[in-house]
């Protein structure tokens, strides 16, 4: 049975490369399905017949684990990311991230692109950071909410939003945006941690092998090349 992996949207390029590396070793290439971690976790809870789950935060993995949808002992947190403020590549906006920085003014008449701050990890991290910096109240009614972080990235790529909050790896994957300034302070939001686990519904004999490959030095190196950290 073909291995099916459900993964956070921000992992697209890196996990595609990892799947290709796994296939190059003589295995059948896994089928990868990308979406918001929140959407994937709910699919798993309703019985989605998948083998592995890679979440962009610990909370949605907690959700799945609490419902006994993962194989005990297979959960491992192995990647980390950073949060950045982006603008279209041609934009000349200048803005420093600091307490009470003038984000609302920098938006002009536009909106702030974010993944859904009520459910999607990138949006939740972004909201937490803006709250900690004291600026959420000035922009919460001006958010263009995307179903996942790549949808938020796309809004900025096509100029539909002058600014957006995405992961550093998303910005790295697109030539159509630029990082306005360095990453948000890590102290401004919960740690951005990516866990993987084998699902209780798994029927593929390849599932555990691929999970171990992702956690191996070779597997982690692939993600590091795409801007993730593994510590």
PDB file of C-alpha atoms in Angstrom:
ATOM      1  CA  UNK A   1       0.000   0.000   0.000  1.00  0.00           C
ATOM      2  CA  UNK A   2       1.341   3.436  -0.978  1.00  0.00           C
ATOM      3  CA  UNK A   3       2.605   5.521   1.920  1.00  0.00           C
ATOM      4  CA  UNK A   4       0.444   8.627   2.502  1.00  0.00           C
ATOM      5  CA  UNK A   5       1.901  11.528   4.469  1.00  0.00           C
ATOM      6  CA  UNK A   6      -0.191  14.429   5.776  1.00  0.00           C
ATOM      7  CA  UNK A   7       2.012  17.475   6.309  1.00  0.00           C
ATOM      8  CA  UNK A   8       1.850  21.142   7.204  1.00  0.00           C
ATOM      9  CA  UNK A   9       1.832  23.399   4.123  1.00  0.00           C
ATOM     10  CA  UNK A  10       5.120  25.036   5.106  1.00  0.00           C
ATOM     11  CA  UNK A  11       6.939  21.726   4.585  1.00  0.00           C
ATOM     12  CA  UNK A  12       6.125  21.442   0.871  1.00  0.00           C
ATOM     13  CA  UNK A  13       9.523  21.886  -0.800  1.00  0.00           C
ATOM     14  CA  UNK A  14      11.568  20.209   1.913  1.00  0.00           C
ATOM     15  CA  UNK A  15       9.309  17.176   2.238  1.00  0.00           C
ATOM     16  CA  UNK A  16       9.097  16.778  -1.543  1.00  0.00           C
ATOM     17  CA  UNK A  17      12.903  16.568  -1.555  1.00  0.00           C
ATOM     18  CA  UNK A  18      12.881  14.097   1.329  1.00  0.00           C
ATOM     19  CA  UNK A  19      10.344  11.920  -0.512  1.00  0.00           C
ATOM     20  CA  UNK A  20      12.534  11.971  -3.621  1.00  0.00           C
ATOM     21  CA  UNK A  21      15.592  10.990  -1.557  1.00  0.00           C
ATOM     22  CA  UNK A  22      13.634   8.106  -0.020  1.00  0.00           C
ATOM     23  CA  UNK A  23      12.511   6.944  -3.482  1.00  0.00           C
ATOM     24  CA  UNK A  24      16.109   7.129  -4.710  1.00  0.00           C
ATOM     25  CA  UNK A  25      16.951   4.447  -2.141  1.00  0.00           C
ATOM     26  CA  UNK A  26      14.636   2.027  -3.932  1.00  0.00           C
ATOM     27  CA  UNK A  27      11.400   2.684  -2.060  1.00  0.00           C
ATOM     28  CA  UNK A  28       8.071   3.664  -3.580  1.00  0.00           C
ATOM     29  CA  UNK A  29       7.750   7.442  -3.460  1.00  0.00           C
ATOM     30  CA  UNK A  30       5.320   8.535  -0.709  1.00  0.00           C
ATOM     31  CA  UNK A  31       2.182  10.444  -1.605  1.00  0.00           C
ATOM     32  CA  UNK A  32       2.259  13.833   0.123  1.00  0.00           C
ATOM     33  CA  UNK A  33      -0.814  15.850   1.069  1.00  0.00           C
ATOM     34  CA  UNK A  34      -0.263  19.420   2.294  1.00  0.00           C
ATOM     35  CA  UNK A  35      -2.681  21.659   4.196  1.00  0.00           C
ATOM     36  CA  UNK A  36      -2.958  23.574   7.445  1.00  0.00           C
ATOM     37  CA  UNK A  37      -2.070  21.421  10.451  1.00  0.00           C
ATOM     38  CA  UNK A  38      -5.492  22.199  11.905  1.00  0.00           C
ATOM     39  CA  UNK A  39      -7.304  20.864   8.828  1.00  0.00           C
ATOM     40  CA  UNK A  40      -5.132  17.755   8.707  1.00  0.00           C
ATOM     41  CA  UNK A  41      -5.616  17.005  12.395  1.00  0.00           C
ATOM     42  CA  UNK A  42      -9.379  17.147  11.952  1.00  0.00           C
ATOM     43  CA  UNK A  43      -9.155  14.833   8.941  1.00  0.00           C
ATOM     44  CA  UNK A  44      -7.162  12.377  11.021  1.00  0.00           C
ATOM     45  CA  UNK A  45      -9.726  12.554  13.810  1.00  0.00           C
ATOM     46  CA  UNK A  46     -12.477  11.616  11.369  1.00  0.00           C
ATOM     47  CA  UNK A  47     -10.560   8.550  10.244  1.00  0.00           C
ATOM     48  CA  UNK A  48      -8.449   9.671   7.291  1.00  0.00           C
ATOM     49  CA  UNK A  49      -6.510   6.575   6.119  1.00  0.00           C
ATOM     50  CA  UNK A  50      -3.033   8.122   6.271  1.00  0.00           C
ATOM     51  CA  UNK A  51       0.291   6.872   7.608  1.00  0.00           C
ATOM     52  CA  UNK A  52       2.281   9.834   8.953  1.00  0.00           C
ATOM     53  CA  UNK A  53       1.393  13.287  10.256  1.00  0.00           C
ATOM     54  CA  UNK A  54       3.833  16.216  10.318  1.00  0.00           C
ATOM     55  CA  UNK A  55       2.388  19.182  12.192  1.00  0.00           C
ATOM     56  CA  UNK A  56       3.654  22.761  12.342  1.00  0.00           C
ATOM     57  CA  UNK A  57       2.936  22.924  16.049  1.00  0.00           C
ATOM     58  CA  UNK A  58       2.712  20.700  19.084  1.00  0.00           C
ATOM     59  CA  UNK A  59      -0.908  21.580  19.908  1.00  0.00           C
ATOM     60  CA  UNK A  60      -2.424  19.918  16.849  1.00  0.00           C
ATOM     61  CA  UNK A  61      -0.310  16.836  17.451  1.00  0.00           C
ATOM     62  CA  UNK A  62      -1.568  16.906  21.059  1.00  0.00           C
ATOM     63  CA  UNK A  63      -5.109  16.997  19.637  1.00  0.00           C
ATOM     64  CA  UNK A  64      -4.478  13.915  17.524  1.00  0.00           C
ATOM     65  CA  UNK A  65      -2.642  12.066  20.271  1.00  0.00           C
ATOM     66  CA  UNK A  66      -5.386  12.760  22.829  1.00  0.00           C
ATOM     67  CA  UNK A  67      -7.826  11.045  20.482  1.00  0.00           C
ATOM     68  CA  UNK A  68      -5.541   7.995  20.269  1.00  0.00           C
ATOM     69  CA  UNK A  69      -4.903   8.542  16.568  1.00  0.00           C
ATOM     70  CA  UNK A  70      -1.128   8.035  16.692  1.00  0.00           C
ATOM     71  CA  UNK A  71       0.998   5.003  17.483  1.00  0.00           C
ATOM     72  CA  UNK A  72       2.429   5.372  21.005  1.00  0.00           C
ATOM     73  CA  UNK A  73       6.149   6.026  21.069  1.00  0.00           C
ATOM     74  CA  UNK A  74       6.368   7.322  17.480  1.00  0.00           C
ATOM     75  CA  UNK A  75       5.937  11.031  18.168  1.00  0.00           C
ATOM     76  CA  UNK A  76       9.115  13.081  17.808  1.00  0.00           C
ATOM     77  CA  UNK A  77       9.731  16.823  17.538  1.00  0.00           C
ATOM     78  CA  UNK A  78      12.565  17.397  15.084  1.00  0.00           C
ATOM     79  CA  UNK A  79      12.303  20.756  13.312  1.00  0.00           C
ATOM     80  CA  UNK A  80      12.108  24.426  14.246  1.00  0.00           C
ATOM     81  CA  UNK A  81      11.301  27.567  12.287  1.00  0.00           C
ATOM     82  CA  UNK A  82      11.278  31.358  12.609  1.00  0.00           C
ATOM     83  CA  UNK A  83       8.522  33.897  11.958  1.00  0.00           C
ATOM     84  CA  UNK A  84       9.115  36.821   9.584  1.00  0.00           C
ATOM     85  CA  UNK A  85       7.343  39.864   8.196  1.00  0.00           C
ATOM     86  CA  UNK A  86       7.323  39.921   4.398  1.00  0.00           C
ATOM     87  CA  UNK A  87       6.447  42.353   1.603  1.00  0.00           C
ATOM     88  CA  UNK A  88       6.296  41.985  -2.195  1.00  0.00           C
ATOM     89  CA  UNK A  89       9.805  41.843  -3.652  1.00  0.00           C
ATOM     90  CA  UNK A  90       9.399  45.267  -5.299  1.00  0.00           C
ATOM     91  CA  UNK A  91       8.110  46.956  -2.145  1.00  0.00           C
ATOM     92  CA  UNK A  92      10.265  49.644  -0.523  1.00  0.00           C
ATOM     93  CA  UNK A  93       8.551  49.550   2.873  1.00  0.00           C
ATOM     94  CA  UNK A  94      10.943  49.837   5.811  1.00  0.00           C
ATOM     95  CA  UNK A  95       9.891  48.687   9.235  1.00  0.00           C
ATOM     96  CA  UNK A  96      11.712  47.483  12.334  1.00  0.00           C
ATOM     97  CA  UNK A  97      10.042  44.872  14.527  1.00  0.00           C
ATOM     98  CA  UNK A  98       9.962  46.216  18.070  1.00  0.00           C
ATOM     99  CA  UNK A  99       7.417  46.830  20.823  1.00  0.00           C
ATOM    100  CA  UNK A 100       4.545  48.936  19.472  1.00  0.00           C
ATOM    101  CA  UNK A 101       6.112  49.225  16.021  1.00  0.00           C
ATOM    102  CA  UNK A 102       3.869  51.096  13.510  1.00  0.00           C
ATOM    103  CA  UNK A 103       2.568  48.070  11.621  1.00  0.00           C
ATOM    104  CA  UNK A 104      -0.889  49.528  11.045  1.00  0.00           C
ATOM    105  CA  UNK A 105       0.554  52.678   9.509  1.00  0.00           C
ATOM    106  CA  UNK A 106       2.856  50.639   7.278  1.00  0.00           C
ATOM    107  CA  UNK A 107      -0.150  48.773   5.892  1.00  0.00           C
ATOM    108  CA  UNK A 108      -1.599  51.997   4.478  1.00  0.00           C
ATOM    109  CA  UNK A 109      -4.982  51.060   3.045  1.00  0.00           C
ATOM    110  CA  UNK A 110      -4.012  47.421   2.727  1.00  0.00           C
ATOM    111  CA  UNK A 111      -4.388  44.341   4.890  1.00  0.00           C
ATOM    112  CA  UNK A 112      -2.007  42.054   6.769  1.00  0.00           C
ATOM    113  CA  UNK A 113      -1.815  38.563   5.267  1.00  0.00           C
ATOM    114  CA  UNK A 114      -1.689  35.778   7.851  1.00  0.00           C
ATOM    115  CA  UNK A 115      -2.757  32.191   8.183  1.00  0.00           C
ATOM    116  CA  UNK A 116      -5.985  31.948  10.181  1.00  0.00           C
ATOM    117  CA  UNK A 117      -4.936  33.180  13.648  1.00  0.00           C
ATOM    118  CA  UNK A 118      -7.763  31.273  15.299  1.00  0.00           C
ATOM    119  CA  UNK A 119      -6.579  27.808  14.269  1.00  0.00           C
ATOM    120  CA  UNK A 120      -3.605  27.559  11.909  1.00  0.00           C
ATOM    121  CA  UNK A 121      -0.187  27.378  13.628  1.00  0.00           C
ATOM    122  CA  UNK A 122       1.490  30.156  11.601  1.00  0.00           C
ATOM    123  CA  UNK A 123      -1.439  32.441  12.328  1.00  0.00           C
ATOM    124  CA  UNK A 124      -1.473  31.566  16.016  1.00  0.00           C
ATOM    125  CA  UNK A 125       2.251  32.206  16.318  1.00  0.00           C
ATOM    126  CA  UNK A 126       1.830  35.503  14.436  1.00  0.00           C
ATOM    127  CA  UNK A 127      -1.011  36.671  16.643  1.00  0.00           C
ATOM    128  CA  UNK A 128       0.949  35.755  19.785  1.00  0.00           C
ATOM    129  CA  UNK A 129       3.946  37.755  18.554  1.00  0.00           C
ATOM    130  CA  UNK A 130       1.874  40.831  17.721  1.00  0.00           C
ATOM    131  CA  UNK A 131       0.101  40.631  21.068  1.00  0.00           C
ATOM    132  CA  UNK A 132       3.411  40.394  22.900  1.00  0.00           C
ATOM    133  CA  UNK A 133       4.700  43.414  20.958  1.00  0.00           C
ATOM    134  CA  UNK A 134       1.558  45.404  21.728  1.00  0.00           C
ATOM    135  CA  UNK A 135       0.324  45.886  18.157  1.00  0.00           C
ATOM    136  CA  UNK A 136      -2.331  43.202  17.648  1.00  0.00           C
ATOM    137  CA  UNK A 137      -5.151  45.534  18.642  1.00  0.00           C
ATOM    138  CA  UNK A 138      -4.212  47.963  15.879  1.00  0.00           C
ATOM    139  CA  UNK A 139      -4.349  45.349  13.099  1.00  0.00           C
ATOM    140  CA  UNK A 140      -6.711  42.569  14.186  1.00  0.00           C
ATOM    141  CA  UNK A 141      -9.539  44.018  12.085  1.00  0.00           C
ATOM    142  CA  UNK A 142      -7.241  44.374   9.087  1.00  0.00           C
ATOM    143  CA  UNK A 143      -6.105  40.767   8.735  1.00  0.00           C
ATOM    144  CA  UNK A 144      -6.494  38.958   5.414  1.00  0.00           C
ATOM    145  CA  UNK A 145      -6.824  35.435   6.776  1.00  0.00           C
ATOM    146  CA  UNK A 146      -5.559  32.483   4.715  1.00  0.00           C
ATOM    147  CA  UNK A 147      -6.509  28.841   5.119  1.00  0.00           C
ATOM    148  CA  UNK A 148      -2.826  28.014   5.571  1.00  0.00           C
ATOM    149  CA  UNK A 149       0.519  29.819   5.585  1.00  0.00           C
ATOM    150  CA  UNK A 150       1.060  29.326   1.851  1.00  0.00           C
ATOM    151  CA  UNK A 151      -2.250  31.055   1.140  1.00  0.00           C
ATOM    152  CA  UNK A 152      -0.996  34.038   3.165  1.00  0.00           C
ATOM    153  CA  UNK A 153       2.281  33.950   1.244  1.00  0.00           C
ATOM    154  CA  UNK A 154       0.375  33.968  -2.062  1.00  0.00           C
ATOM    155  CA  UNK A 155      -1.524  37.124  -1.088  1.00  0.00           C
ATOM    156  CA  UNK A 156       1.758  38.980  -0.676  1.00  0.00           C
ATOM    157  CA  UNK A 157       3.322  37.403  -3.762  1.00  0.00           C
ATOM    158  CA  UNK A 158       0.596  38.784  -6.002  1.00  0.00           C
ATOM    159  CA  UNK A 159       0.455  42.161  -4.269  1.00  0.00           C
ATOM    160  CA  UNK A 160      -3.003  41.627  -2.786  1.00  0.00           C
ATOM    161  CA  UNK A 161      -1.547  42.439   0.652  1.00  0.00           C
ATOM    162  CA  UNK A 162       1.347  44.844   1.280  1.00  0.00           C
ATOM    163  CA  UNK A 163       2.645  42.865   4.249  1.00  0.00           C
ATOM    164  CA  UNK A 164       2.331  39.360   5.607  1.00  0.00           C
ATOM    165  CA  UNK A 165       3.513  37.118   8.410  1.00  0.00           C
ATOM    166  CA  UNK A 166       4.881  33.720   7.377  1.00  0.00           C
ATOM    167  CA  UNK A 167       7.643  31.337   8.340  1.00  0.00           C
ATOM    168  CA  UNK A 168      11.207  32.145   7.344  1.00  0.00           C
ATOM    169  CA  UNK A 169      11.215  28.991   5.227  1.00  0.00           C
ATOM    170  CA  UNK A 170       8.191  30.211   3.236  1.00  0.00           C
ATOM    171  CA  UNK A 171       9.936  33.487   2.454  1.00  0.00           C
ATOM    172  CA  UNK A 172      13.048  31.555   1.455  1.00  0.00           C
ATOM    173  CA  UNK A 173      11.008  29.444  -0.976  1.00  0.00           C
ATOM    174  CA  UNK A 174       9.617  32.446  -2.889  1.00  0.00           C
ATOM    175  CA  UNK A 175      11.445  34.907  -5.142  1.00  0.00           C
ATOM    176  CA  UNK A 176       8.341  37.109  -5.195  1.00  0.00           C
ATOM    177  CA  UNK A 177       8.646  38.362  -1.611  1.00  0.00           C
ATOM    178  CA  UNK A 178      11.322  39.805   0.624  1.00  0.00           C
ATOM    179  CA  UNK A 179      11.767  39.787   4.364  1.00  0.00           C
ATOM    180  CA  UNK A 180      11.135  43.339   5.601  1.00  0.00           C
ATOM    181  CA  UNK A 181      13.508  42.960   8.526  1.00  0.00           C
ATOM    182  CA  UNK A 182      14.920  40.112  10.599  1.00  0.00           C
ATOM    183  CA  UNK A 183      12.755  37.486  12.236  1.00  0.00           C
ATOM    184  CA  UNK A 184      10.332  38.212  15.052  1.00  0.00           C
ATOM    185  CA  UNK A 185      12.010  37.791  18.432  1.00  0.00           C
ATOM    186  CA  UNK A 186      11.728  34.156  19.482  1.00  0.00           C
ATOM    187  CA  UNK A 187      10.622  35.366  22.895  1.00  0.00           C
ATOM    188  CA  UNK A 188       7.521  36.969  21.346  1.00  0.00           C
ATOM    189  CA  UNK A 189       5.778  33.690  20.542  1.00  0.00           C
ATOM    190  CA  UNK A 190       5.774  30.025  21.580  1.00  0.00           C
ATOM    191  CA  UNK A 191       8.583  27.908  20.108  1.00  0.00           C
ATOM    192  CA  UNK A 192       7.816  26.923  16.503  1.00  0.00           C
ATOM    193  CA  UNK A 193       8.204  23.168  16.754  1.00  0.00           C
ATOM    194  CA  UNK A 194       7.358  20.498  14.155  1.00  0.00           C
ATOM    195  CA  UNK A 195       6.543  16.998  15.429  1.00  0.00           C
ATOM    196  CA  UNK A 196       6.075  13.849  13.343  1.00  0.00           C
ATOM    197  CA  UNK A 197       4.186  10.703  14.318  1.00  0.00           C
ATOM    198  CA  UNK A 198       2.973   7.476  12.756  1.00  0.00           C
ATOM    199  CA  UNK A 199      -0.797   7.277  12.657  1.00  0.00           C
ATOM    200  CA  UNK A 200      -2.815   4.463  14.215  1.00  0.00           C
ATOM    201  CA  UNK A 201      -4.685   4.078  10.915  1.00  0.00           C
ATOM    202  CA  UNK A 202      -1.451   3.402   9.030  1.00  0.00           C
ATOM    203  CA  UNK A 203      -1.454   0.357   6.773  1.00  0.00           C
ATOM    204  CA  UNK A 204       1.793   0.936   4.875  1.00  0.00           C
ATOM    205  CA  UNK A 205       4.788  -1.246   5.773  1.00  0.00           C
ATOM    206  CA  UNK A 206       6.979   1.704   4.692  1.00  0.00           C
ATOM    207  CA  UNK A 207       5.590   4.131   7.283  1.00  0.00           C
ATOM    208  CA  UNK A 208       8.026   3.482  10.104  1.00  0.00           C
ATOM    209  CA  UNK A 209      11.021   3.373   7.793  1.00  0.00           C
ATOM    210  CA  UNK A 210      10.180   6.742   6.264  1.00  0.00           C
ATOM    211  CA  UNK A 211       9.525   8.239   9.701  1.00  0.00           C
ATOM    212  CA  UNK A 212      12.967   7.102  10.830  1.00  0.00           C
ATOM    213  CA  UNK A 213      14.518   8.460   7.640  1.00  0.00           C
ATOM    214  CA  UNK A 214      13.037  11.905   8.298  1.00  0.00           C
ATOM    215  CA  UNK A 215      14.533  11.837  11.795  1.00  0.00           C
ATOM    216  CA  UNK A 216      17.924  10.626  10.613  1.00  0.00           C
ATOM    217  CA  UNK A 217      20.929  12.883  10.064  1.00  0.00           C
ATOM    218  CA  UNK A 218      20.414  12.607   6.302  1.00  0.00           C
ATOM    219  CA  UNK A 219      16.731  13.444   6.550  1.00  0.00           C
ATOM    220  CA  UNK A 220      17.188  16.382   8.887  1.00  0.00           C
ATOM    221  CA  UNK A 221      19.893  17.809   6.612  1.00  0.00           C
ATOM    222  CA  UNK A 222      17.343  18.108   3.822  1.00  0.00           C
ATOM    223  CA  UNK A 223      15.098  20.288   5.964  1.00  0.00           C
ATOM    224  CA  UNK A 224      18.026  22.375   7.160  1.00  0.00           C
ATOM    225  CA  UNK A 225      18.892  23.158   3.534  1.00  0.00           C
ATOM    226  CA  UNK A 226      15.401  24.618   3.192  1.00  0.00           C
ATOM    227  CA  UNK A 227      15.861  26.937   6.164  1.00  0.00           C
ATOM    228  CA  UNK A 228      14.583  24.870   9.078  1.00  0.00           C
ATOM    229  CA  UNK A 229      16.694  24.272  12.138  1.00  0.00           C
ATOM    230  CA  UNK A 230      17.071  20.912  13.830  1.00  0.00           C
ATOM    231  CA  UNK A 231      18.444  20.981  17.318  1.00  0.00           C
TER     232      UNK A 231
END
